[in-house]
GROMACS .gro file of C-alpha atoms in nm:
model
  164
    1UNK     CA    1   1.614  -6.286  -3.375
    2UNK     CA    2   1.688  -6.214  -3.011
    3UNK     CA    3   1.990  -6.365  -2.838
    4UNK     CA    4   1.945  -6.694  -2.662
    5UNK     CA    5   2.066  -6.705  -2.304
    6UNK     CA    6   2.411  -6.856  -2.243
    7UNK     CA    7   2.412  -7.235  -2.242
    8UNK     CA    8   2.627  -7.537  -2.316
    9UNK     CA    9   2.569  -7.579  -2.690
   10UNK     CA   10   2.652  -7.950  -2.704
   11UNK     CA   11   2.340  -8.040  -2.506
   12UNK     CA   12   2.113  -7.871  -2.759
   13UNK     CA   13   2.298  -7.926  -3.088
   14UNK     CA   14   2.031  -8.151  -3.249
   15UNK     CA   15   1.742  -7.927  -3.144
   16UNK     CA   16   1.912  -7.615  -3.276
   17UNK     CA   17   2.013  -7.790  -3.597
   18UNK     CA   18   1.645  -7.847  -3.677
   19UNK     CA   19   1.505  -7.536  -3.504
   20UNK     CA   20   1.761  -7.263  -3.573
   21UNK     CA   21   1.570  -6.983  -3.394
   22UNK     CA   22   1.538  -6.747  -3.687
   23UNK     CA   23   1.258  -6.494  -3.722
   24UNK     CA   24   1.084  -6.618  -3.410
   25UNK     CA   25   0.966  -6.303  -3.237
   26UNK     CA   26   0.690  -6.360  -3.145
   27UNK     CA   27   0.734  -6.727  -3.057
   28UNK     CA   28   0.528  -6.945  -3.288
   29UNK     CA   29   0.548  -7.223  -3.029
   30UNK     CA   30   0.373  -7.003  -2.772
   31UNK     CA   31   0.122  -6.869  -3.026
   32UNK     CA   32   0.023  -7.223  -3.126
   33UNK     CA   33  -0.025  -7.355  -2.773
   34UNK     CA   34  -0.222  -7.049  -2.663
   35UNK     CA   35  -0.434  -7.070  -2.976
   36UNK     CA   36  -0.496  -7.441  -2.912
   37UNK     CA   37  -0.615  -7.409  -2.554
   38UNK     CA   38  -0.832  -7.105  -2.624
   39UNK     CA   39  -0.978  -7.261  -2.940
   40UNK     CA   40  -1.076  -7.580  -2.761
   41UNK     CA   41  -1.214  -7.388  -2.462
   42UNK     CA   42  -1.446  -7.204  -2.702
   43UNK     CA   43  -1.528  -7.524  -2.895
   44UNK     CA   44  -1.622  -7.713  -2.577
   45UNK     CA   45  -1.867  -7.435  -2.489
   46UNK     CA   46  -2.015  -7.419  -2.838
   47UNK     CA   47  -2.056  -7.798  -2.848
   48UNK     CA   48  -2.241  -7.793  -2.517
   49UNK     CA   49  -1.994  -8.022  -2.344
   50UNK     CA   50  -2.083  -8.088  -1.979
   51UNK     CA   51  -1.909  -7.827  -1.765
   52UNK     CA   52  -1.724  -8.071  -1.540
   53UNK     CA   53  -1.578  -8.251  -1.841
   54UNK     CA   54  -1.491  -7.922  -2.014
   55UNK     CA   55  -1.322  -7.795  -1.697
   56UNK     CA   56  -1.098  -8.103  -1.680
   57UNK     CA   57  -1.000  -8.077  -2.047
   58UNK     CA   58  -0.952  -7.700  -2.032
   59UNK     CA   59  -0.723  -7.736  -1.730
   60UNK     CA   60  -0.521  -8.004  -1.908
   61UNK     CA   61  -0.484  -7.792  -2.222
   62UNK     CA   62  -0.398  -7.479  -2.022
   63UNK     CA   63  -0.138  -7.665  -1.815
   64UNK     CA   64   0.009  -7.811  -2.134
   65UNK     CA   65   0.035  -7.466  -2.290
   66UNK     CA   66   0.213  -7.336  -1.980
   67UNK     CA   67   0.451  -7.636  -1.979
   68UNK     CA   68   0.539  -7.590  -2.347
   69UNK     CA   69   0.592  -7.218  -2.293
   70UNK     CA   70   0.833  -7.295  -2.009
   71UNK     CA   71   1.007  -7.556  -2.220
   72UNK     CA   72   1.099  -7.309  -2.496
   73UNK     CA   73   1.314  -7.139  -2.234
   74UNK     CA   74   1.451  -7.458  -2.080
   75UNK     CA   75   1.583  -7.588  -2.411
   76UNK     CA   76   1.691  -7.244  -2.526
   77UNK     CA   77   1.469  -7.225  -2.832
   78UNK     CA   78   1.371  -6.871  -2.742
   79UNK     CA   79   1.470  -6.580  -2.524
   80UNK     CA   80   1.234  -6.462  -2.254
   81UNK     CA   81   1.129  -6.174  -2.485
   82UNK     CA   82   0.963  -6.408  -2.735
   83UNK     CA   83   0.694  -6.509  -2.484
   84UNK     CA   84   0.538  -6.167  -2.413
   85UNK     CA   85   0.558  -6.085  -2.783
   86UNK     CA   86   0.353  -6.398  -2.858
   87UNK     CA   87   0.102  -6.328  -2.581
   88UNK     CA   88   0.062  -5.973  -2.708
   89UNK     CA   89   0.010  -6.098  -3.065
   90UNK     CA   90  -0.262  -6.337  -2.948
   91UNK     CA   91  -0.432  -6.056  -2.754
   92UNK     CA   92  -0.453  -5.855  -3.072
   93UNK     CA   93  -0.531  -6.141  -3.313
   94UNK     CA   94  -0.794  -6.314  -3.096
   95UNK     CA   95  -0.896  -6.044  -2.845
   96UNK     CA   96  -1.214  -6.218  -2.729
   97UNK     CA   97  -1.032  -6.541  -2.643
   98UNK     CA   98  -0.700  -6.401  -2.519
   99UNK     CA   99  -0.782  -6.104  -2.299
  100UNK     CA  100  -0.527  -5.911  -2.091
  101UNK     CA  101  -0.665  -6.076  -1.776
  102UNK     CA  102  -0.620  -6.418  -1.940
  103UNK     CA  103  -0.260  -6.328  -2.021
  104UNK     CA  104  -0.195  -6.215  -1.662
  105UNK     CA  105  -0.336  -6.547  -1.537
  106UNK     CA  106  -0.118  -6.738  -1.786
  107UNK     CA  107   0.198  -6.549  -1.687
  108UNK     CA  108   0.115  -6.597  -1.319
  109UNK     CA  109   0.129  -6.975  -1.359
  110UNK     CA  110   0.465  -6.990  -1.539
  111UNK     CA  111   0.719  -7.195  -1.341
  112UNK     CA  112   0.462  -7.236  -1.063
  113UNK     CA  113   0.565  -7.594  -0.992
  114UNK     CA  114   0.926  -7.574  -1.106
  115UNK     CA  115   1.175  -7.758  -0.891
  116UNK     CA  116   1.471  -7.619  -1.086
  117UNK     CA  117   1.403  -7.245  -1.100
  118UNK     CA  118   1.449  -7.052  -0.777
  119UNK     CA  119   1.150  -6.852  -0.652
  120UNK     CA  120   1.330  -6.519  -0.694
  121UNK     CA  121   1.410  -6.611  -1.054
  122UNK     CA  122   1.049  -6.719  -1.117
  123UNK     CA  123   0.932  -6.379  -0.997
  124UNK     CA  124   1.192  -6.198  -1.212
  125UNK     CA  125   1.095  -6.399  -1.522
  126UNK     CA  126   0.724  -6.335  -1.469
  127UNK     CA  127   0.784  -5.966  -1.401
  128UNK     CA  128   0.988  -5.925  -1.721
  129UNK     CA  129   0.727  -6.107  -1.930
  130UNK     CA  130   0.440  -5.908  -1.778
  131UNK     CA  131   0.620  -5.572  -1.812
  132UNK     CA  132   0.704  -5.633  -2.178
  133UNK     CA  133   0.352  -5.761  -2.251
  134UNK     CA  134   0.197  -5.452  -2.090
  135UNK     CA  135   0.430  -5.223  -2.283
  136UNK     CA  136   0.345  -5.386  -2.616
  137UNK     CA  137  -0.025  -5.394  -2.532
  138UNK     CA  138  -0.037  -5.025  -2.436
  139UNK     CA  139   0.160  -4.924  -2.746
  140UNK     CA  140  -0.072  -5.139  -2.957
  141UNK     CA  141  -0.377  -4.950  -2.834
  142UNK     CA  142  -0.264  -4.663  -3.056
  143UNK     CA  143  -0.177  -4.868  -3.364
  144UNK     CA  144  -0.407  -5.016  -3.625
  145UNK     CA  145  -0.158  -5.291  -3.701
  146UNK     CA  146  -0.062  -5.525  -3.415
  147UNK     CA  147   0.283  -5.575  -3.567
  148UNK     CA  148   0.393  -5.211  -3.528
  149UNK     CA  149   0.477  -5.226  -3.152
  150UNK     CA  150   0.679  -5.543  -3.213
  151UNK     CA  151   0.868  -5.375  -3.495
  152UNK     CA  152   0.945  -5.075  -3.273
  153UNK     CA  153   1.066  -5.306  -2.996
  154UNK     CA  154   1.284  -5.508  -3.236
  155UNK     CA  155   1.435  -5.189  -3.380
  156UNK     CA  156   1.518  -5.062  -3.031
  157UNK     CA  157   1.657  -5.403  -2.936
  158UNK     CA  158   1.873  -5.407  -3.250
  159UNK     CA  159   1.995  -5.053  -3.185
  160UNK     CA  160   2.106  -5.168  -2.839
  161UNK     CA  161   2.312  -5.443  -3.007
  162UNK     CA  162   2.113  -5.742  -2.883
  163UNK     CA  163   2.006  -5.902  -3.211
  164UNK     CA  164   2.194  -6.196  -3.358
   0.00000   0.00000   0.00000
């Protein structure tokens, strides 16, 4: 697994006792919330839900997915690398629902309304997530298996001494 950022461990002891952060690249938390909002967006269309109602629900689900994605960093469940890995995985697993433009939109809303993260840090976080996503996506264009770019990245990360 990748290293969590530095933090005061006492504040998160219970969370980390029950969610030890093993084998989590890509982040299953992020995969699940992205899958949920894209699944329901598609379901609302297929069910013929009135557009105004679908728009309200889609916005709520999207905003919830963004909030949960931010939260995995706030409570130190994941490193910032786990997010682009998850977004890349969803692009490859459900390419019609999670397109690169959808991922760019998602990344662009991360920490949009944060009162605790400075603007320069928001931009740095988004840039890192987008750069890693693009790298994985471009590498994945040449691989039959979506896992291969993640494996290459993890091997390089381990060789640099960053894995726990």
